[in-house]
Tab-separated table of C-alpha atoms in Angstrom:
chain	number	residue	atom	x	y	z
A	241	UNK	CA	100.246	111.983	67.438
A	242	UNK	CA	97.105	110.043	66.932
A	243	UNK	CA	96.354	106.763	69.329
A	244	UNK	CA	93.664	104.369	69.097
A	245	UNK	CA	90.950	106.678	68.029
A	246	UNK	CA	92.463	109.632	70.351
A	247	UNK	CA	95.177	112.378	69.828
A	248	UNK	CA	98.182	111.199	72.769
A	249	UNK	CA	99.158	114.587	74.835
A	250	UNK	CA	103.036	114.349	76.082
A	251	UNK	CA	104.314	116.102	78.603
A	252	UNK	CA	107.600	115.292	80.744
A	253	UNK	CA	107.019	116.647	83.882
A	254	UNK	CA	107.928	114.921	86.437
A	255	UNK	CA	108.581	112.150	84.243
A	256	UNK	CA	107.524	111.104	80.545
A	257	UNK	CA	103.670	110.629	80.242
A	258	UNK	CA	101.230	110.211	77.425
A	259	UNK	CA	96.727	111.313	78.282
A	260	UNK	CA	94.651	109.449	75.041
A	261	UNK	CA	91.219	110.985	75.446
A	262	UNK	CA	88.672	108.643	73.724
A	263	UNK	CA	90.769	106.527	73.206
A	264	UNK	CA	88.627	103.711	72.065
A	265	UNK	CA	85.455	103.611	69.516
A	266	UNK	CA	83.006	104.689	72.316
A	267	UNK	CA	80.900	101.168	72.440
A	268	UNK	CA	83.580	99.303	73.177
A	269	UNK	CA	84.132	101.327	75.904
A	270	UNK	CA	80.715	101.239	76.813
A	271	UNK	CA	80.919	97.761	76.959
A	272	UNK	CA	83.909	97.655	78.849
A	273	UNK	CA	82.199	99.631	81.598
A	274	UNK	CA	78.881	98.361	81.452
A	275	UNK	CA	80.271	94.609	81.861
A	276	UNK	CA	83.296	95.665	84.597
A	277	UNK	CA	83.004	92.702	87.033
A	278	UNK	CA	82.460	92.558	90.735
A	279	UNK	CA	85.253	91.570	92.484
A	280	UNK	CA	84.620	88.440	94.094
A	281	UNK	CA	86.604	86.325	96.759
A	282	UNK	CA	89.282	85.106	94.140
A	283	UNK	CA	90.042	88.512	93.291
A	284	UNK	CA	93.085	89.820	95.076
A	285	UNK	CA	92.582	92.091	98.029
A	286	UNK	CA	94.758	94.925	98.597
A	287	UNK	CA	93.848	96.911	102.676
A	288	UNK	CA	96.579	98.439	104.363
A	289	UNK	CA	97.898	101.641	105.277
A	290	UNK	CA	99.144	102.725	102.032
A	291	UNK	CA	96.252	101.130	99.504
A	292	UNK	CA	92.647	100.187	99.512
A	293	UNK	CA	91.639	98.263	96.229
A	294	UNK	CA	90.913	95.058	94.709
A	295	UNK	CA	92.163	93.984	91.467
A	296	UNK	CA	92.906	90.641	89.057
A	297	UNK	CA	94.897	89.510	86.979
A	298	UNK	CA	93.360	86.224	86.265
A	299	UNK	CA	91.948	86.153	82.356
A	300	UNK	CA	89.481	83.193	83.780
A	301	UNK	CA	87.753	85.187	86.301
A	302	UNK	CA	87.042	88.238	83.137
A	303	UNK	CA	84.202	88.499	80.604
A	304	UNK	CA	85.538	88.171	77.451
A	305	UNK	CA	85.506	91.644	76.377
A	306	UNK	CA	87.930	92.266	78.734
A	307	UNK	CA	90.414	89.622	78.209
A	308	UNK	CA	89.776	90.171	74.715
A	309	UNK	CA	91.472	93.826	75.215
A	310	UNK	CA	94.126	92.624	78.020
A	311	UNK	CA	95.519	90.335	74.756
A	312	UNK	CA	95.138	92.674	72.064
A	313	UNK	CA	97.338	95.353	73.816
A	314	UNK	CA	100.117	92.380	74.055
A	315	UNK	CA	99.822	91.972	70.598
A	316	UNK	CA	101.825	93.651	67.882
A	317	UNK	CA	98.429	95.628	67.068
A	318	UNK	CA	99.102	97.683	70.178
A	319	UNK	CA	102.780	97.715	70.791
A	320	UNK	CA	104.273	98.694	67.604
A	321	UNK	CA	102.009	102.422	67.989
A	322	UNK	CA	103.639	102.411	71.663
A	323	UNK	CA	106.895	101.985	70.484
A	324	UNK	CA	105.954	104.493	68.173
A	325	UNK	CA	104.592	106.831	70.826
A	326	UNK	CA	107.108	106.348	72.906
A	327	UNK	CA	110.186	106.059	70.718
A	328	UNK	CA	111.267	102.607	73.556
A	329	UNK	CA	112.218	99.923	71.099
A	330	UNK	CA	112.159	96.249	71.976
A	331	UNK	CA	109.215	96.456	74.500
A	332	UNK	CA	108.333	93.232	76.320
A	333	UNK	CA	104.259	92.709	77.041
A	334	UNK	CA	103.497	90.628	80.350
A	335	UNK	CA	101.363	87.323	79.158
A	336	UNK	CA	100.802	87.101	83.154
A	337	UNK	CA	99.716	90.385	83.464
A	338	UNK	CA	101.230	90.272	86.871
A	339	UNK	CA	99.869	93.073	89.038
A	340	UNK	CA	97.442	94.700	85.522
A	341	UNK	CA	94.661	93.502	84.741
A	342	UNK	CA	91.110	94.690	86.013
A	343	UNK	CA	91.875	97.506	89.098
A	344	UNK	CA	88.240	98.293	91.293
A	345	UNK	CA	88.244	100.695	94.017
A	346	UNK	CA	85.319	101.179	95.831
A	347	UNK	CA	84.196	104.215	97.891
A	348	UNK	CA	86.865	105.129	100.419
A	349	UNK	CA	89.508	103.713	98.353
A	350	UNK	CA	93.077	105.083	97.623
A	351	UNK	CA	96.402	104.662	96.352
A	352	UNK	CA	99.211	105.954	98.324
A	353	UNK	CA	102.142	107.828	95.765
A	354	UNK	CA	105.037	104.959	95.128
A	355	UNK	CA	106.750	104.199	92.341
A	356	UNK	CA	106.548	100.911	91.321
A	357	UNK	CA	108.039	97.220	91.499
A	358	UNK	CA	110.689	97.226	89.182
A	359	UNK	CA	111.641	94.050	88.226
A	360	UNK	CA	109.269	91.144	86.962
A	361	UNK	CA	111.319	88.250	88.749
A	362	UNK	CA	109.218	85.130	86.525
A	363	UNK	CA	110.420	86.665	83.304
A	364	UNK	CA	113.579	88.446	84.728
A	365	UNK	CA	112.687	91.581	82.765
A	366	UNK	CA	113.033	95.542	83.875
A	367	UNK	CA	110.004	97.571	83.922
A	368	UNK	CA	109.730	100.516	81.589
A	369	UNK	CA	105.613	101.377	81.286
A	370	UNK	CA	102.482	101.507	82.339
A	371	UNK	CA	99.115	102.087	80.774
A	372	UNK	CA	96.163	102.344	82.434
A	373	UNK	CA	92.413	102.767	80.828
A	374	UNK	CA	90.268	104.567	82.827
A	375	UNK	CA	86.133	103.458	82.637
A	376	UNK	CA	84.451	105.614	84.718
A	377	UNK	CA	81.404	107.190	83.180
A	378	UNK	CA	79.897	110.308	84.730
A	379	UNK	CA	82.637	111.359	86.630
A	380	UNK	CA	83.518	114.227	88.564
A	381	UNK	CA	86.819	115.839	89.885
A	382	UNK	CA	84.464	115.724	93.242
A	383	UNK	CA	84.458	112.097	93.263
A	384	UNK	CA	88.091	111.982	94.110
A	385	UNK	CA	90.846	109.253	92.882
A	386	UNK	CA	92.345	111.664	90.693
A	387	UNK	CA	95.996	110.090	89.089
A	388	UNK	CA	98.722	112.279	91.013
A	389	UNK	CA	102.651	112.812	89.466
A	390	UNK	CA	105.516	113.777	92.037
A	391	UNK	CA	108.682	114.690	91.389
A	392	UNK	CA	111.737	113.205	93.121
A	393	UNK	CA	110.652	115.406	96.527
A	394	UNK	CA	107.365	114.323	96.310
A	395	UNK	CA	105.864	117.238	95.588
A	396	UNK	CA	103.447	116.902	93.617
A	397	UNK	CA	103.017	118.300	90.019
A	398	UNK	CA	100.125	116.610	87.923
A	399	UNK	CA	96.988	115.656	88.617
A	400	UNK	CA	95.128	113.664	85.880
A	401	UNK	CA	91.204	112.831	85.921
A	402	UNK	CA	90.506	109.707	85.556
A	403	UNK	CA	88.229	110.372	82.672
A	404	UNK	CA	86.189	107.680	80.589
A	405	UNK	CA	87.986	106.169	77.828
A	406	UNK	CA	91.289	108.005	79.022
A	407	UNK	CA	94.466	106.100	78.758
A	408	UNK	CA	97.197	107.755	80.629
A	409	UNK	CA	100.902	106.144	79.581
A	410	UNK	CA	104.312	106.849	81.811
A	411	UNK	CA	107.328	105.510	82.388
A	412	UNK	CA	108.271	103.832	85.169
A	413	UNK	CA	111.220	104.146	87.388
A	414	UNK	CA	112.521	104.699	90.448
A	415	UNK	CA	111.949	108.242	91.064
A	416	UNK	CA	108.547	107.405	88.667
A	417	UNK	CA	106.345	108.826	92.016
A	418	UNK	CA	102.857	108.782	91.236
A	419	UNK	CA	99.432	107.446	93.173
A	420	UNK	CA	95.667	108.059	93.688
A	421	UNK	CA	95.953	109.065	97.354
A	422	UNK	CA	92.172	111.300	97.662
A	423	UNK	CA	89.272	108.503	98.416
A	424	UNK	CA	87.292	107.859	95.749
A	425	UNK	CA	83.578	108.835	96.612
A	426	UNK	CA	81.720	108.496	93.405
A	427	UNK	CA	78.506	106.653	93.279
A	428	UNK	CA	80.494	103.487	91.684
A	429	UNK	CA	83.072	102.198	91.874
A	430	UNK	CA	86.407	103.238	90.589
A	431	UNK	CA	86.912	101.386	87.411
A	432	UNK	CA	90.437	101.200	85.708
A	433	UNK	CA	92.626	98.505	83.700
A	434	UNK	CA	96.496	98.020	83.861
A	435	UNK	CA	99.326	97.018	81.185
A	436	UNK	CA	103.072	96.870	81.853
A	437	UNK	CA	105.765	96.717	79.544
A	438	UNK	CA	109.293	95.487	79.726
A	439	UNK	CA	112.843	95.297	78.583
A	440	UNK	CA	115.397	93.003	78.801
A	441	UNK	CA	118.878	93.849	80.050
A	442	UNK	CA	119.983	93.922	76.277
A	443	UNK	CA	123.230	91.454	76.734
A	444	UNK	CA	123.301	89.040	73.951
A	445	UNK	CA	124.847	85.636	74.277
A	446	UNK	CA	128.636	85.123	72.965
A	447	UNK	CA	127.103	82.826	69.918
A	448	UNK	CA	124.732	85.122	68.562
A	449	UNK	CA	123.463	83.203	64.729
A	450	UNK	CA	120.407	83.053	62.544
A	451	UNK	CA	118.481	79.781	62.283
A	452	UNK	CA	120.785	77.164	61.514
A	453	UNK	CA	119.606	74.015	59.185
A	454	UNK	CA	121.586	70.535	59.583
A	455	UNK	CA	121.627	68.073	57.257
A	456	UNK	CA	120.332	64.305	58.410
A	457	UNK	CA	123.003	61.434	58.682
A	458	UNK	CA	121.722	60.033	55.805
């Protein structure tokens, strides 16, 4: 099935994923990479035993390029195709972009395997996706930081390259195992952004009704 200007690849093991190669018209990618920001101190810092990155999800500290895209895939333009894709109806987009946004990893850098946070407490929504867009130009499977899937033992099953211009799609759960856990040593940094989608616990209120028009006193 076609997606953005790539053909999506499925494949459901461990767990329902979609790889988009060129996935966008190659100079907007291009500019997406070329203009990837340096973290600075307002970016969040992430250094512990299980993950060394920095990321942010703050649409002020982006060029516009980027927060240009970040909205655009929580618009209808993107979600209806991953509804689509992914045959999940009623898909919620994060305007907060709480934990997405812009993800750099810099030499040395990893990602432990997890699955993820599973409940966005602001909006009170269950996660279902993520999509991340890889922007590394050049790369090499020696670099490291390769995407790794795990089954429920942890063992691990696919490995996906974080290519330029590759979105990778999954759902997310909590057996949803997955994590960049080799150090990245490319000559850049590792360059990556991150969308998650949501539904809502489906219960409808006892006084369900269309829009309902009143007529004035007078």
């Amino acid at each position: 099935m076609n997606f953005g200007h790539g053909v999506a690849r499925f494949s459901d093991d461990p767990f329902r994923h979609w790889i988009i190669d060129n996935y966008l018209p190659e100079d907007m990618a291009d500019q997406l990479a070329f203009n990837f920001p340096e973290p600075t101190e307002e970016w969040w810092r992430y250094e512990n035993h299980f993950e060394n990155k920095r990321a942010t999800d703050k649409l002020g500290l982006m060029p516009n390029e980027h927060t240009m895209f970040l909205l655009m895939s929580n618009s209808h333009l993107f979600m209806e195709p991953l509804e689509q894709l992914t045959g999940i109806k009623g898909l919620i987009p994060d305007p907060r972009f709480r934990g997405g946004g812009l993800h750099w990893i810099g030499k040395g850098g990893n990602l432990a395997p997890h699955s993820d946070f599973n409940w966005q407490k602001d909006l009170k929504l269950l996660r279902k996706l993520n999509v991340l867009l890889y922007l590394n130009k050049g790369y090499e499977s020696s670099y490291g930081g390769a995407l790794k899937l795990y089954d429920k033992d942890m063992v691990e099953v696919s490995t996906i390259d974080p290519l330029f211009n590759r979105m990778v799609i999954f759902e997310t759960d909590a057996d949803g195992f997955h994590g960049h856990p080799t150090p990245w040593s490319g000559p850049t940094p590792r360059k990556s952004m991150a969308l998650y989608y949501y539904l809502s616990n489906g219960i409808a209120p006892d006084n369900v009704h269309s829009t309902k028009f009143q007529k004035l006193p007078n």
